[in-house]
Structure formats: structure tokens, C-alpha cells
Short mmCIF file of C-alpha atoms in Angstrom, two decimals:
data_model
loop_
_atom_site.label_atom_id
_atom_site.label_comp_id
_atom_site.label_asym_id
_atom_site.label_seq_id
_atom_site.Cartn_x
_atom_site.Cartn_y
_atom_site.Cartn_z
CA MET S 1495 64.98 22.62 -12.07
CA SER S 1496 63.63 19.03 -11.50
CA HIS S 1497 66.75 17.05 -10.43
CA SER S 1498 67.93 14.05 -12.31
CA PRO S 1499 68.68 11.00 -10.24
CA ARG S 1500 72.74 11.62 -11.27
CA THR S 1501 72.69 14.97 -9.29
CA LEU S 1502 74.52 14.25 -5.89
CA PRO S 1503 73.24 15.85 -2.77
CA ARG S 1504 74.42 19.37 -1.92
CA ARG S 1505 75.58 18.52 1.42
CA HIS S 1506 78.45 15.92 -0.59
CA PHE S 1507 79.23 18.90 -2.47
CA LEU S 1508 79.59 21.44 0.39
CA ALA S 1509 81.46 18.54 2.70
CA LEU S 1510 84.35 18.81 -0.20
CA GLY S 1511 84.97 22.31 1.13
CA GLY S 1512 87.29 23.38 -1.75
CA VAL S 1513 89.15 26.68 -1.49
CA ALA S 1514 92.71 26.26 0.04
CA ALA S 1515 92.60 22.85 1.90
CA GLY S 1516 90.44 21.15 -0.86
CA ALA S 1517 92.94 22.30 -3.55
CA THR S 1518 95.72 21.35 -1.52
CA LEU S 1519 94.49 17.87 -1.25
CA LEU S 1520 93.56 17.59 -5.13
CA ALA S 1521 97.11 19.04 -6.14
CA ALA S 1522 98.66 16.08 -4.62
CA GLU S 1523 96.65 13.77 -6.78
CA PRO S 1524 98.53 12.66 -10.42
CA ALA S 1525 97.05 13.92 -13.35
CA SER S 1526 94.34 11.67 -15.00
CA ALA S 1527 94.67 9.58 -18.05
CA SER S 1528 91.74 11.88 -19.24
CA SER S 1529 93.48 15.03 -18.80
CA GLY S 1530 97.21 14.35 -19.46
CA ALA S 1531 100.06 16.07 -18.32
CA SER S 1532 100.32 19.62 -19.36
CA SER S 1533 103.34 20.33 -22.01
CA ASP S 1534 103.50 23.76 -20.80
CA HIS S 1535 105.97 23.50 -17.81
CA VAL S 1536 105.50 26.87 -16.64
CA SER S 1537 106.97 27.58 -13.19
CA LEU S 1538 104.77 29.27 -10.92
CA PRO S 1539 106.05 31.42 -7.88
CA GLY S 1540 102.81 30.31 -5.91
CA TYR S 1541 99.41 28.37 -5.97
CA ALA S 1542 97.60 29.64 -9.04
CA PHE S 1543 93.91 29.26 -8.11
CA THR S 1544 93.81 31.96 -5.43
CA LEU S 1545 90.60 33.65 -6.91
CA GLY S 1546 88.58 30.59 -7.11
CA VAL S 1547 86.65 28.85 -10.01
CA ALA S 1548 83.19 29.88 -11.27
CA SER S 1549 80.68 28.71 -14.23
CA GLY S 1550 77.87 30.41 -16.31
CA ASP S 1551 75.35 31.06 -18.61
CA PRO S 1552 74.20 27.48 -18.88
CA SER S 1553 72.83 25.92 -22.36
CA PRO S 1554 71.07 22.83 -22.69
CA ASP S 1555 74.57 21.31 -23.82
CA GLY S 1556 76.96 22.98 -21.80
CA VAL S 1557 78.38 25.99 -19.60
CA VAL S 1558 81.58 28.34 -19.71
CA LEU S 1559 83.93 27.51 -17.27
CA TRP S 1560 85.88 30.37 -15.49
CA THR S 1561 89.26 30.69 -13.62
CA ARG S 1562 92.27 33.31 -13.54
CA LEU S 1563 95.41 32.43 -12.78
CA ALA S 1564 97.19 34.64 -9.98
CA PRO S 1565 99.63 33.40 -7.60
CA ASP S 1566 100.14 36.90 -6.56
CA PRO S 1567 96.58 38.31 -7.00
CA LEU S 1568 97.34 41.95 -5.52
CA ALA S 1569 100.65 42.29 -7.61
CA LEU S 1570 100.88 46.07 -8.06
CA ASP S 1571 100.98 45.39 -12.07
CA GLY S 1572 97.52 43.99 -11.93
CA LEU S 1573 98.66 40.87 -13.58
CA GLY S 1574 98.39 38.29 -10.54
CA GLY S 1575 102.23 37.55 -10.38
CA MET S 1576 101.78 35.35 -13.68
CA PRO S 1577 104.93 35.19 -16.17
CA ASP S 1578 104.86 37.07 -19.07
CA ARG S 1579 103.76 34.35 -21.41
CA ALA S 1580 100.97 32.18 -22.58
CA VAL S 1581 100.14 29.13 -20.43
CA GLN S 1582 98.07 26.09 -21.21
CA VAL S 1583 95.23 25.19 -18.67
CA ARG S 1584 93.26 21.88 -18.40
CA TRP S 1585 89.93 21.49 -17.66
CA GLU S 1586 87.91 18.70 -16.81
CA VAL S 1587 84.17 17.88 -16.31
CA ALA S 1588 82.97 15.04 -14.43
CA GLU S 1589 79.68 13.50 -13.16
CA ASP S 1590 81.13 12.73 -9.75
CA GLU S 1591 82.75 14.94 -7.37
CA ARG S 1592 85.74 12.68 -7.24
CA PHE S 1593 86.30 12.98 -11.05
CA ARG S 1594 86.28 8.91 -11.77
CA ARG S 1595 83.59 9.95 -14.50
CA VAL S 1596 85.08 12.29 -16.57
CA VAL S 1597 82.89 13.27 -19.69
CA ARG S 1598 84.54 16.31 -21.17
CA HIS S 1599 88.15 17.69 -21.07
CA GLY S 1600 90.12 20.23 -22.88
CA VAL S 1601 92.95 22.80 -23.04
CA GLU S 1602 92.50 26.45 -22.97
CA ARG S 1603 95.21 28.92 -23.58
CA ALA S 1604 95.52 31.61 -20.76
CA THR S 1605 97.31 34.91 -22.17
CA GLY S 1606 98.57 38.34 -20.11
CA ASP S 1607 96.41 40.12 -22.29
CA TRP S 1608 93.43 39.14 -20.62
CA ALA S 1609 95.12 38.55 -17.22
CA HIS S 1610 95.64 35.10 -17.56
CA SER S 1611 91.78 34.26 -17.56
CA VAL S 1612 90.17 31.44 -18.74
CA HIS S 1613 86.77 31.21 -20.39
CA ALA S 1614 86.36 27.64 -21.52
CA GLU S 1615 82.99 26.90 -23.35
CA VAL S 1616 81.99 23.52 -22.95
CA HIS S 1617 79.69 21.58 -25.06
CA GLY S 1618 78.40 17.93 -25.63
CA LEU S 1619 77.19 17.76 -21.88
CA ARG S 1620 73.28 16.33 -21.15
CA PRO S 1621 70.67 18.97 -20.61
CA ASP S 1622 69.20 19.55 -17.30
CA ARG S 1623 72.18 17.44 -15.26
CA GLY S 1624 74.51 18.57 -12.70
CA TYR S 1625 78.43 18.33 -13.14
CA TRP S 1626 81.44 18.77 -11.55
CA TYR S 1627 84.85 20.91 -12.95
CA ARG S 1628 88.12 21.59 -12.22
CA PHE S 1629 91.31 23.05 -13.65
CA ARG S 1630 94.99 22.09 -13.80
CA VAL S 1631 98.14 24.28 -14.39
CA ALA S 1632 102.00 23.74 -13.40
CA GLY S 1633 101.16 20.32 -11.49
CA GLN S 1634 98.43 22.08 -9.54
CA VAL S 1635 94.86 21.47 -9.33
CA SER S 1636 91.97 24.16 -8.55
CA PRO S 1637 89.13 23.84 -6.12
CA VAL S 1638 86.21 22.03 -7.47
CA GLY S 1639 82.88 23.78 -8.68
CA ARG S 1640 79.36 22.52 -9.30
CA THR S 1641 77.50 23.36 -12.33
CA ARG S 1642 74.26 22.46 -13.92
CA THR S 1643 73.09 22.59 -17.80
CA ALA S 1644 70.04 23.90 -18.65
CA PRO S 1645 67.04 21.88 -19.79
CA ARG S 1646 66.07 21.44 -23.63
CA PRO S 1647 64.25 24.10 -25.27
CA GLY S 1648 60.54 23.24 -24.50
CA ALA S 1649 61.21 20.52 -22.27
CA GLY S 1650 58.43 19.93 -19.57
CA LEU S 1651 59.69 21.39 -16.46
CA GLN S 1652 57.80 21.14 -13.12
CA SER S 1653 60.02 23.74 -10.85
CA MET S 1654 63.19 25.50 -10.87
CA THR S 1655 65.10 27.31 -8.14
CA PHE S 1656 67.45 30.62 -8.69
CA ALA S 1657 68.78 33.03 -6.53
CA PHE S 1658 69.45 36.86 -7.37
CA ALA S 1659 72.11 39.19 -5.78
CA SER S 1660 73.73 42.73 -5.96
CA CYS S 1661 75.85 45.22 -4.35
CA GLN S 1662 78.57 43.91 -2.60
CA ALA S 1663 80.60 46.77 -1.43
CA TYR S 1664 83.78 45.12 0.41
CA THR S 1665 84.08 48.14 2.58
CA ASP S 1666 80.51 48.29 3.82
CA GLY S 1667 80.25 44.74 5.21
CA PHE S 1668 81.44 40.84 5.16
CA PHE S 1669 79.81 38.75 2.50
CA THR S 1670 78.32 36.48 4.78
CA ALA S 1671 75.09 36.33 2.91
CA TYR S 1672 76.90 34.57 0.17
CA GLU S 1673 78.13 32.06 3.00
CA HIS S 1674 74.19 30.77 2.94
CA LEU S 1675 73.44 31.47 -0.51
CA ALA S 1676 76.25 28.76 -1.04
CA ARG S 1677 74.08 26.52 0.90
CA GLU S 1678 70.86 26.62 -1.04
CA ASP S 1679 69.80 24.18 -3.30
CA LEU S 1680 69.89 26.14 -6.52
CA ASP S 1681 69.91 25.63 -10.34
CA LEU S 1682 71.34 29.28 -11.24
CA VAL S 1683 72.51 32.43 -9.49
CA VAL S 1684 71.55 35.82 -11.24
CA HIS S 1685 74.14 38.86 -10.25
CA LEU S 1686 72.58 42.32 -11.39
CA GLY S 1687 75.41 44.41 -10.88
CA ASP S 1688 77.92 46.16 -8.81
CA TYR S 1689 80.12 43.21 -8.45
CA ILE S 1690 82.69 45.47 -7.33
CA TYR S 1691 82.80 49.06 -5.92
CA GLU S 1692 85.13 51.75 -7.87
CA GLY S 1693 85.58 54.41 -5.08
CA ALA S 1694 88.40 54.77 -2.63
CA GLY S 1695 86.83 54.26 0.43
CA ALA S 1696 88.40 52.60 3.42
CA GLY S 1697 85.18 51.89 5.38
CA THR S 1698 84.81 51.34 9.44
CA ILE S 1699 85.17 47.69 9.42
CA GLY S 1700 88.97 47.14 8.61
CA ARG S 1701 88.03 46.34 4.93
CA PRO S 1702 89.59 48.90 3.11
CA HIS S 1703 89.74 48.81 -0.74
CA THR S 1704 92.82 48.05 -2.73
CA PRO S 1705 94.09 49.80 -4.34
CA ALA S 1706 93.35 52.84 -2.14
CA ALA S 1707 92.32 55.33 -4.68
CA GLU S 1708 89.07 55.34 -7.15
CA THR S 1709 89.88 52.67 -10.01
CA PHE S 1710 90.41 54.54 -13.36
CA ALA S 1711 92.93 52.13 -15.19
CA LEU S 1712 93.01 48.63 -16.50
CA THR S 1713 95.55 47.69 -13.43
CA ASP S 1714 93.18 49.34 -11.09
CA TYR S 1715 90.16 47.47 -11.95
CA ARG S 1716 92.33 44.09 -11.99
CA ILE S 1717 93.50 44.27 -8.43
CA ARG S 1718 90.18 45.82 -7.05
CA TYR S 1719 88.47 42.55 -8.76
CA SER S 1720 91.26 40.23 -7.12
CA GLN S 1721 90.43 41.52 -4.01
CA TYR S 1722 86.94 40.87 -4.01
CA LYS S 1723 87.43 37.64 -5.31
CA LEU S 1724 89.60 36.77 -2.62
CA ASP S 1725 86.62 36.78 -0.07
CA PRO S 1726 86.19 32.84 0.83
CA ALA S 1727 82.34 33.24 0.80
CA LEU S 1728 82.06 34.76 -2.66
CA GLN S 1729 84.37 32.10 -3.83
CA ALA S 1730 82.00 29.58 -2.23
CA ALA S 1731 78.67 30.96 -3.84
CA HIS S 1732 80.54 30.54 -7.38
CA ARG S 1733 81.76 27.20 -6.77
CA ALA S 1734 78.03 26.10 -5.66
CA ALA S 1735 76.00 26.59 -8.82
CA PRO S 1736 76.35 28.51 -12.35
CA TRP S 1737 75.97 32.20 -12.35
CA VAL S 1738 74.39 34.41 -15.33
CA VAL S 1739 75.95 38.31 -14.53
CA ALA S 1740 75.24 41.72 -15.83
CA PRO S 1741 77.19 45.06 -15.04
CA ASP S 1742 75.51 48.20 -13.53
CA ASP S 1743 77.17 51.54 -12.59
CA HIS S 1744 79.81 51.14 -9.80
CA ASP S 1745 81.57 48.24 -12.19
CA VAL S 1746 82.52 50.96 -14.07
CA GLU S 1747 81.65 54.35 -12.10
CA ASN S 1748 78.84 55.39 -10.35
CA ASN S 1749 75.72 56.75 -11.94
CA TRP S 1750 77.08 56.64 -15.35
CA SER S 1751 74.87 56.89 -18.77
CA GLY S 1752 76.03 55.87 -22.23
CA ASP S 1753 78.95 57.77 -23.08
CA HIS S 1754 78.59 60.33 -20.01
CA SER S 1755 80.31 60.17 -16.46
CA GLN S 1756 78.57 60.82 -13.24
CA PRO S 1757 76.64 63.76 -13.65
CA ASP S 1758 77.29 65.39 -10.16
CA THR S 1759 80.73 65.07 -9.68
CA GLU S 1760 82.41 64.96 -13.52
CA PRO S 1761 79.75 66.86 -15.72
CA ASP S 1762 82.29 68.06 -18.29
CA GLN S 1763 84.30 64.97 -18.63
CA ASP S 1764 84.81 64.40 -22.39
CA PRO S 1765 82.84 61.12 -23.26
CA ALA S 1766 86.01 60.08 -25.22
CA VAL S 1767 87.83 59.80 -21.85
CA PHE S 1768 85.15 58.30 -20.11
CA ARG S 1769 84.97 55.70 -22.69
CA LEU S 1770 88.63 54.86 -22.21
CA ARG S 1771 87.59 54.22 -18.44
CA ARG S 1772 84.49 51.91 -19.51
CA ALA S 1773 87.01 50.02 -22.00
CA ALA S 1774 89.45 49.18 -18.90
CA ALA S 1775 86.45 48.27 -16.72
CA TYR S 1776 84.57 46.04 -19.21
CA GLN S 1777 87.90 44.42 -19.74
CA ALA S 1778 88.28 43.44 -16.15
CA TYR S 1779 84.71 42.59 -15.60
CA TYR S 1780 85.05 40.08 -18.52
CA GLU S 1781 88.53 38.59 -17.09
CA ASN S 1782 86.98 37.98 -13.59
CA LEU S 1783 83.44 36.63 -14.60
CA PRO S 1784 82.04 33.36 -16.25
CA LEU S 1785 80.96 35.21 -19.38
CA ARG S 1786 81.20 33.52 -23.11
CA ARG S 1787 83.12 35.07 -26.13
CA SER S 1788 80.29 36.42 -27.41
CA SER S 1789 80.38 39.02 -24.37
CA MET S 1790 84.27 39.77 -24.80
CA PRO S 1791 84.49 43.21 -24.77
CA LYS S 1792 85.77 45.39 -27.91
CA GLY S 1793 87.48 48.41 -26.25
CA PRO S 1794 84.48 50.41 -24.71
CA GLU S 1795 81.68 47.99 -26.23
CA MET S 1796 80.41 44.71 -24.54
CA GLN S 1797 77.17 42.48 -25.38
CA VAL S 1798 75.43 42.34 -21.92
CA TYR S 1799 71.76 41.85 -23.12
CA ARG S 1800 71.00 38.42 -23.76
CA ARG S 1801 68.40 35.50 -23.30
CA LEU S 1802 68.52 32.20 -21.89
CA THR S 1803 65.80 29.73 -21.61
CA PHE S 1804 65.46 26.86 -19.12
CA GLY S 1805 62.53 24.11 -20.63
CA ASP S 1806 59.08 25.36 -20.94
CA LEU S 1807 59.67 27.19 -17.59
CA LEU S 1808 61.51 30.15 -18.00
CA GLN S 1809 62.52 32.61 -20.25
CA LEU S 1810 65.42 34.90 -18.60
CA ASP S 1811 66.20 38.10 -20.66
CA VAL S 1812 69.04 39.76 -19.15
CA LEU S 1813 69.56 43.61 -19.84
CA ASP S 1814 71.81 46.35 -20.10
CA THR S 1815 70.18 49.49 -18.70
CA ARG S 1816 73.38 51.55 -18.52
CA ARG S 1817 75.35 51.32 -22.16
CA PHE S 1818 72.32 52.65 -24.40
CA ARG S 1819 70.49 55.17 -22.01
CA ASP S 1820 70.43 58.91 -22.21
CA GLN S 1821 72.25 61.17 -20.02
CA GLN S 1822 70.52 60.99 -16.62
CA LEU S 1823 68.48 64.07 -15.87
CA THR S 1824 68.66 66.78 -13.36
CA ASP S 1825 65.29 68.11 -14.04
CA GLN S 1826 62.52 65.32 -13.48
CA SER S 1827 59.76 67.33 -15.52
CA LEU S 1828 61.91 65.73 -18.61
CA ARG S 1829 60.99 62.33 -17.44
CA TRP S 1830 58.33 61.95 -19.65
CA ASP S 1831 60.33 63.15 -22.82
CA PRO S 1832 59.21 60.25 -25.57
CA ASN S 1833 62.49 60.54 -27.38
CA ARG S 1834 64.83 59.27 -24.01
CA GLN S 1835 65.74 55.86 -24.05
CA ILE S 1836 67.18 53.41 -21.29
CA LEU S 1837 67.72 50.26 -23.12
CA GLY S 1838 67.99 51.91 -26.66
CA ALA S 1839 65.62 51.37 -29.54
CA LYS S 1840 67.61 47.90 -30.66
CA GLN S 1841 67.46 46.06 -27.35
CA GLU S 1842 64.20 47.41 -26.63
CA ALA S 1843 62.96 46.06 -29.99
CA TRP S 1844 64.78 42.73 -29.10
CA LEU S 1845 63.34 42.50 -25.90
CA LEU S 1846 59.72 43.13 -26.86
CA ALA S 1847 59.86 40.53 -30.13
CA GLY S 1848 61.47 37.98 -27.52
CA LEU S 1849 58.75 38.35 -25.01
CA GLY S 1850 55.96 38.49 -27.64
CA ALA S 1851 57.30 35.44 -29.34
CA SER S 1852 58.06 33.55 -25.48
CA ARG S 1853 56.27 30.03 -24.96
CA ALA S 1854 57.65 29.88 -21.19
CA ARG S 1855 55.63 29.77 -18.41
CA TRP S 1856 57.51 32.60 -16.73
CA ASN S 1857 59.13 35.58 -18.47
CA VAL S 1858 61.72 37.01 -15.93
CA LEU S 1859 64.11 40.22 -16.76
CA GLY S 1860 66.97 40.52 -14.89
CA ASN S 1861 67.17 44.32 -14.68
CA GLN S 1862 69.72 46.54 -13.10
CA VAL S 1863 67.67 49.49 -11.58
CA PHE S 1864 64.28 49.30 -10.51
CA ALA S 1865 60.99 49.49 -13.05
CA MET S 1866 58.44 50.19 -10.71
CA GLU S 1867 57.63 53.82 -9.74
CA ALA S 1868 58.61 55.24 -6.51
CA ASP S 1869 57.53 58.61 -5.15
CA HIS S 1870 60.09 59.47 -2.45
CA THR S 1871 58.12 62.37 -0.96
CA ASP S 1872 55.16 62.18 1.46
CA GLY S 1873 51.92 64.22 0.78
CA PRO S 1874 50.82 65.63 -2.61
CA THR S 1875 54.49 66.53 -4.01
CA GLU S 1876 56.12 63.91 -5.90
CA THR S 1877 59.50 63.50 -6.20
CA PHE S 1878 61.45 60.50 -8.24
CA GLY S 1879 64.94 59.02 -8.59
CA MET S 1880 66.56 59.92 -11.84
CA ASP S 1881 69.12 57.07 -12.09
CA THR S 1882 66.09 54.46 -12.14
CA TRP S 1883 63.31 53.83 -14.75
CA ASP S 1884 61.61 56.75 -13.17
CA GLY S 1885 63.95 59.05 -14.94
CA TYR S 1886 62.78 57.38 -18.21
CA ALA S 1887 59.33 57.06 -17.69
CA ALA S 1888 58.33 57.40 -21.49
CA ALA S 1889 60.66 54.58 -22.14
CA ARG S 1890 59.20 52.39 -19.47
CA GLN S 1891 55.53 53.41 -20.70
CA ARG S 1892 56.82 52.21 -24.22
CA LEU S 1893 57.77 48.83 -22.93
CA PHE S 1894 54.77 48.09 -20.34
CA ASP S 1895 52.33 49.16 -23.51
CA GLY S 1896 54.09 46.40 -25.69
CA LEU S 1897 53.85 43.78 -22.98
CA ALA S 1898 50.03 44.52 -22.74
CA LYS S 1899 49.77 44.88 -26.77
CA ARG S 1900 51.48 41.30 -26.89
CA ASN S 1901 49.26 39.78 -24.04
CA VAL S 1902 52.86 38.87 -22.25
CA GLU S 1903 51.76 36.42 -19.21
CA ASN S 1904 53.59 35.76 -16.01
CA PHE S 1905 55.88 38.69 -16.32
CA LEU S 1906 58.43 39.12 -13.70
CA VAL S 1907 61.23 41.72 -12.78
CA VAL S 1908 63.94 40.98 -10.64
CA THR S 1909 66.38 44.02 -9.83
CA GLY S 1910 69.36 45.08 -7.70
CA ASP S 1911 70.89 48.66 -7.21
CA ALA S 1912 68.91 50.32 -4.38
CA HIS S 1913 70.18 48.53 -1.31
CA ARG S 1914 66.57 47.62 -0.17
CA SER S 1915 63.76 44.85 -0.91
CA VAL S 1916 60.26 45.73 -2.14
CA ALA S 1917 57.89 43.52 -4.03
CA ALA S 1918 55.55 45.54 -6.11
CA ASP S 1919 52.73 45.34 -8.81
CA LEU S 1920 53.83 47.01 -12.08
CA LYS S 1921 50.86 49.05 -13.42
CA LEU S 1922 49.91 50.46 -16.78
CA ASN S 1923 49.28 53.47 -15.32
CA PHE S 1924 51.22 54.07 -11.90
CA ALA S 1925 48.83 57.17 -11.46
CA ASP S 1926 45.69 55.02 -11.41
CA PRO S 1927 45.83 52.02 -8.79
CA ALA S 1928 43.00 50.24 -10.21
CA SER S 1929 44.81 50.22 -13.85
CA ARG S 1930 45.94 47.15 -15.47
CA THR S 1931 48.91 45.02 -13.78
CA ILE S 1932 51.15 43.70 -16.09
CA GLY S 1933 53.66 42.00 -14.14
CA THR S 1934 55.41 41.97 -10.63
CA GLU S 1935 58.79 43.34 -9.94
CA PHE S 1936 60.99 41.78 -6.96
CA LEU S 1937 63.49 44.32 -6.13
CA GLY S 1938 66.32 42.93 -4.23
CA THR S 1939 68.62 43.95 -1.45
CA SER S 1940 72.54 44.41 -1.35
CA ILE S 1941 74.92 41.60 -0.06
CA SER S 1942 76.88 44.43 1.89
CA SER S 1943 76.26 47.88 0.44
CA GLY S 1944 74.91 50.48 2.82
CA GLY S 1945 76.28 48.53 5.93
CA ASN S 1946 73.98 46.42 8.30
CA GLY S 1947 70.57 47.79 7.41
CA THR S 1948 67.16 47.78 9.51
CA ASP S 1949 63.98 46.13 8.90
CA THR S 1950 62.57 49.31 7.89
CA ASP S 1951 63.50 53.06 7.42
CA ALA S 1952 62.00 56.38 6.90
CA LEU S 1953 62.28 55.87 2.85
CA GLY S 1954 60.50 52.49 3.29
CA VAL S 1955 57.58 54.01 5.20
CA THR S 1956 57.24 56.82 2.85
CA TRP S 1957 57.68 54.22 -0.22
CA LEU S 1958 54.75 52.16 1.37
CA ALA S 1959 52.46 54.99 2.00
CA GLU S 1960 53.17 56.73 -1.20
CA ASN S 1961 53.01 54.11 -3.73
CA PRO S 1962 50.14 51.65 -3.27
CA HIS S 1963 51.39 49.22 -5.88
CA MET S 1964 54.32 48.32 -3.37
CA LYS S 1965 53.40 45.24 -1.15
CA PHE S 1966 56.63 44.77 0.89
CA HIS S 1967 59.44 46.71 1.99
CA ASN S 1968 62.58 45.68 3.73
CA SER S 1969 66.25 47.31 4.20
CA GLN S 1970 68.34 44.39 5.62
CA ARG S 1971 71.24 42.95 3.85
CA GLY S 1972 70.82 39.62 1.85
CA TYR S 1973 69.55 37.94 -1.15
CA GLN S 1974 66.59 36.53 -2.93
CA VAL S 1975 65.36 32.90 -3.54
CA VAL S 1976 62.88 32.58 -6.40
CA HIS S 1977 60.84 29.15 -6.70
CA LEU S 1978 59.09 28.68 -9.87
CA GLY S 1979 56.42 26.43 -10.47
CA ARG S 1980 53.73 25.48 -12.87
CA ARG S 1981 50.87 27.28 -10.94
CA GLU S 1982 52.83 29.62 -8.75
CA MET S 1983 56.03 31.23 -8.00
CA ARG S 1984 57.41 32.27 -4.62
CA THR S 1985 60.37 34.72 -3.80
CA ASP S 1986 61.92 34.38 -0.39
CA TYR S 1987 63.73 37.33 1.12
CA ARG S 1988 66.63 35.94 2.79
CA VAL S 1989 68.22 38.39 5.43
CA VAL S 1990 71.18 38.76 7.84
CA PRO S 1991 70.83 41.27 10.79
CA TYR S 1992 74.46 42.34 10.34
CA VAL S 1993 77.29 42.60 8.27
CA ASP S 1994 79.86 44.62 9.92
CA VAL S 1995 81.25 41.62 11.56
CA PRO S 1996 81.21 37.92 10.27
CA GLY S 1997 79.12 34.98 11.20
CA ALA S 1998 75.73 36.57 10.92
CA PRO S 1999 72.71 33.89 10.64
CA VAL S 2000 70.15 33.85 7.70
CA ALA S 2001 66.27 34.08 8.00
CA THR S 2002 63.53 34.31 5.75
CA ARG S 2003 62.15 37.99 6.25
CA ALA S 2004 59.02 37.43 3.80
CA SER S 2005 57.77 35.19 0.93
CA VAL S 2006 56.05 36.72 -1.81
CA TYR S 2007 53.52 34.84 -3.99
CA VAL S 2008 52.43 35.23 -7.64
CA GLN S 2009 49.85 32.82 -9.07
CA SER S 2010 50.28 31.80 -12.80
CA GLY S 2011 47.59 33.77 -15.20
CA ARG S 2012 47.14 36.53 -12.40
CA PRO S 2013 49.70 39.30 -12.40
CA GLY S 2014 50.77 40.86 -9.25
CA VAL S 2015 51.38 40.26 -5.74
CA ALA S 2016 48.89 37.62 -4.73
CA HIS S 2017 50.04 37.53 -1.09
CA VAL S 2018 52.92 37.97 1.24
CA SER S 2019 53.83 35.44 4.12
CA ALA S 2020 56.04 37.49 6.67
#
């Protein structure tokens, strides 16, 4: 977004550091007059803010601020070493990184029922402005995070920059990409799922999963999140900008659909048993991410899909492509069944109504599994993956027909899940390359899942040959940075050459451009 004069240069923010060293320095400060000393004199066995801080879901007057108290983050009971009592946690928001101009402060009650997580919904801030925040408990002070409010609805914006990322398997690679993402000048980070992986894998790079077994119970999921969130690169990325998050399959279980477990390993599992597992996974997801109370799960249900607006430039619709989908097919000949759903009727209607009414320059879907058609086989035979929108082809056609009927302009989809990058035109009829293009999809690669990756691979060669709507492919690890302007947008595919050891550099593998009013990829700069 066009930055206000009070926003501090990012180099000043990064210079603060902010995990262990920064927190130690801050903890030596006396409590400010604005925050006051905590009335809860709880004694903790160690530093409470080991899992860092985060912010998310920005609105024009505020954000949600997150932390989770965990002096012993990998404690076997999943409760982070916290005492069995409620704890008062103070938060502060300031206009400067040294907290000389504190503009909002408050207290949240952290309880063991929710793993002593804090979700402070802050209001009364100014729109389109950068702020700094921190937490206090038991004489300790958290690392400092930087966040930003959204512009007012309809406010004229010249530009905005956000990153999107997904798929961070701890056992597959180091989170080096996040070190670089934290240094980007971003207004927002969109995370599209697979924040954790539920499996028992140990990998080959010395980062085995904790616990060593697959996660099923709430305790298991809590410990797994603690392990992931101890990663300093991930913490740095959370401190750098507000995040908008949505879960995908591995946040619960690989390839789950609605009330159905993974089809190839547990086809006969009782849906009631799976709902118990999903309830545990959803609760741990909420406990560890900067979500508003409107997304607080109720058993196996959680409100994932939602809409955020940023002035007159961006409408961001975050989807839930897991909870309401029909069971995954094993026979691809049924993928055009008109009764099959991936969004569910209610979410599909909400999405089309919102897109039809949008007045934003760019309309972006935050989407978990790719929407484009992807033929996986060379030659006349066609094969498609059943976990993506290809397995729900009739539902995709309904959506695309609805977009065309409503004349939705500048329609973009950002997607994760596939551990590879593709930029593609979205066609009203993929069988006819000359058919109308209704938008553009940017499939983004993984942070670490799949290991090092390569510039191209056999599937990438096939995809480009068999799917003329695909204009770019890469299968390295990294993240994507989206630059929105009035006349043009650009997505930079930022890649690292390896993730099996730390310290990889980052480079822009390609920049893909779309012009306002002209759907589809305009050109690719490699």
C-alpha cells in the first residue's frame, strides 16, 4: 500500500532483531505507565514468549495480535510448561519501535483451555498505517512485531504489495525462504495452508518431527505446532507483517475431504472418528495463528472463508476448499458430476455474490488447491489429479460461468499445495485454447516441502506441453511477491536453490505480468 509518512523504514525494524536477544533487552525495561504492572503475579519456569508473536486479518481500524505462552514449548502434555491457571497478558501498540508513543493497550486472559494463546482484537487504530506491538507477562516482555492496518473501504490506492506462501514441511528442509521474506517490504502475507505436516516422518536432514508419531490428538497437534513455531525464520516472517491464513489438508490430515479421511489409507474410517481428529487439529490451528474470534473453532467446525478489502485496490476472498467438498474421487470419469461440490453451496453463493458486487481494481482468491486444468500425461490420453479443482470440474465450471455472467474483472487466484510454481490463464473452456480467458492463476511453490527441487522436472515439461494455458513453470522452493498497481500487477517468483542446509540465497526466477482490463498473462520476464 502507499505508505504513510509515519511508517518506519524496514531496515530499522530488522535492526531490532527480536527473538532471544531483543526480548532479553526489552525484559529489562520497567513496565511503562501506559501498560501498568500486571496484577497477576504468576511465576513462570522460563521465558514465556518462546513461540514469538504475530498479527493478522487487518481491518481499517485494527488487527488481531497473537502470542502463546510456552516457557517449555515441547512439554509432553502439550501445554507449554504453563501453570494450570488463567494468566493476564498485557499488550501494547505503538507508533514507534521504541514504544515512546503507545496508542492502544489492553489485557487478555490466557487460559489452559486454549493452550494459553492470546488473540487480542485491537480497534481504534488509523487506517493504512504501520504500527509496532508487543506483549508483557510476569515481568517479561515479548519480541516486537510490526503490523499494518488496511486502508479505508474505497480509499484510492496506487499500489500494494503482498507475499503468499504455503507448504512448510519441517522434515524436508530449512525455512530459509522465510528469512528472505521477512526482509521484503510487504503490506501483507497470505498463507494458503500446510502450516504443519501431520505425519511421523523423520526426513534426512536432521529435523525429525516431534512427536515422532503421526498427530491425532490435541496434545500431538499442540506439540507439533510448537516445534514448527520455534523456527527463528518463521518467527521473523510473522514479526515482519500481518498474515492472513487458511488451513489445507496437512493441517489436519493428507487429502481429507469434508467428513472423510484420507481415501487411500483409511477408506473405511468412521466419519465421527475423523470429526474428532479435525476438532483437535482446528483447535491447535487456532491456538497458534493470528485469527479473530470469528474463526474460533466449535468442535470440528471453523469459519475459514472470509473477505478482506484494501481500499479500492484489492478484494481478497479467502476460501475453504476442504471442509465442504465432496469425497475425493477414485474414478476421474465422474469429475464432471454436476452435483459435486468443492466449496459447498453456501460458500459458492457467498463468493459469487461478493465478486459480483466488488468495486476493487483487483479481485483475488486465496485458494488452497489449484483451479487450472492440469493434464498430467503426454499425448492424447488425459489424466488429472482428483484432489484439486480438476476433481470437481463441474463446480469449477459453475464458478467460471458465474464470473463471466457477472463480468468480474481483474480476477486473480493465488494458490499453494502443489510444491511447484505455475502461472496460467484461466479459460472458460480449457478444451478450447481460443475460449475466453476469465482470469489468471498464480500457483506458488512450497517453503520447504519436497526438498530442494529443481528448475524444471518431468512433470513440468509435460504440463507446459499438454496445457497451453500454462505460461511458466518452476519446481524450486520459495515464495511469491505480488505487486498490485492501478494499470498492471506483477508476481515475482522468489526461489532458493536448496533447503537441505541453511543459508541459501534468494533470487527472482521470473516475474509474471497481468494488465488491468486484460485477463490472462501479459508476459513473463525470466
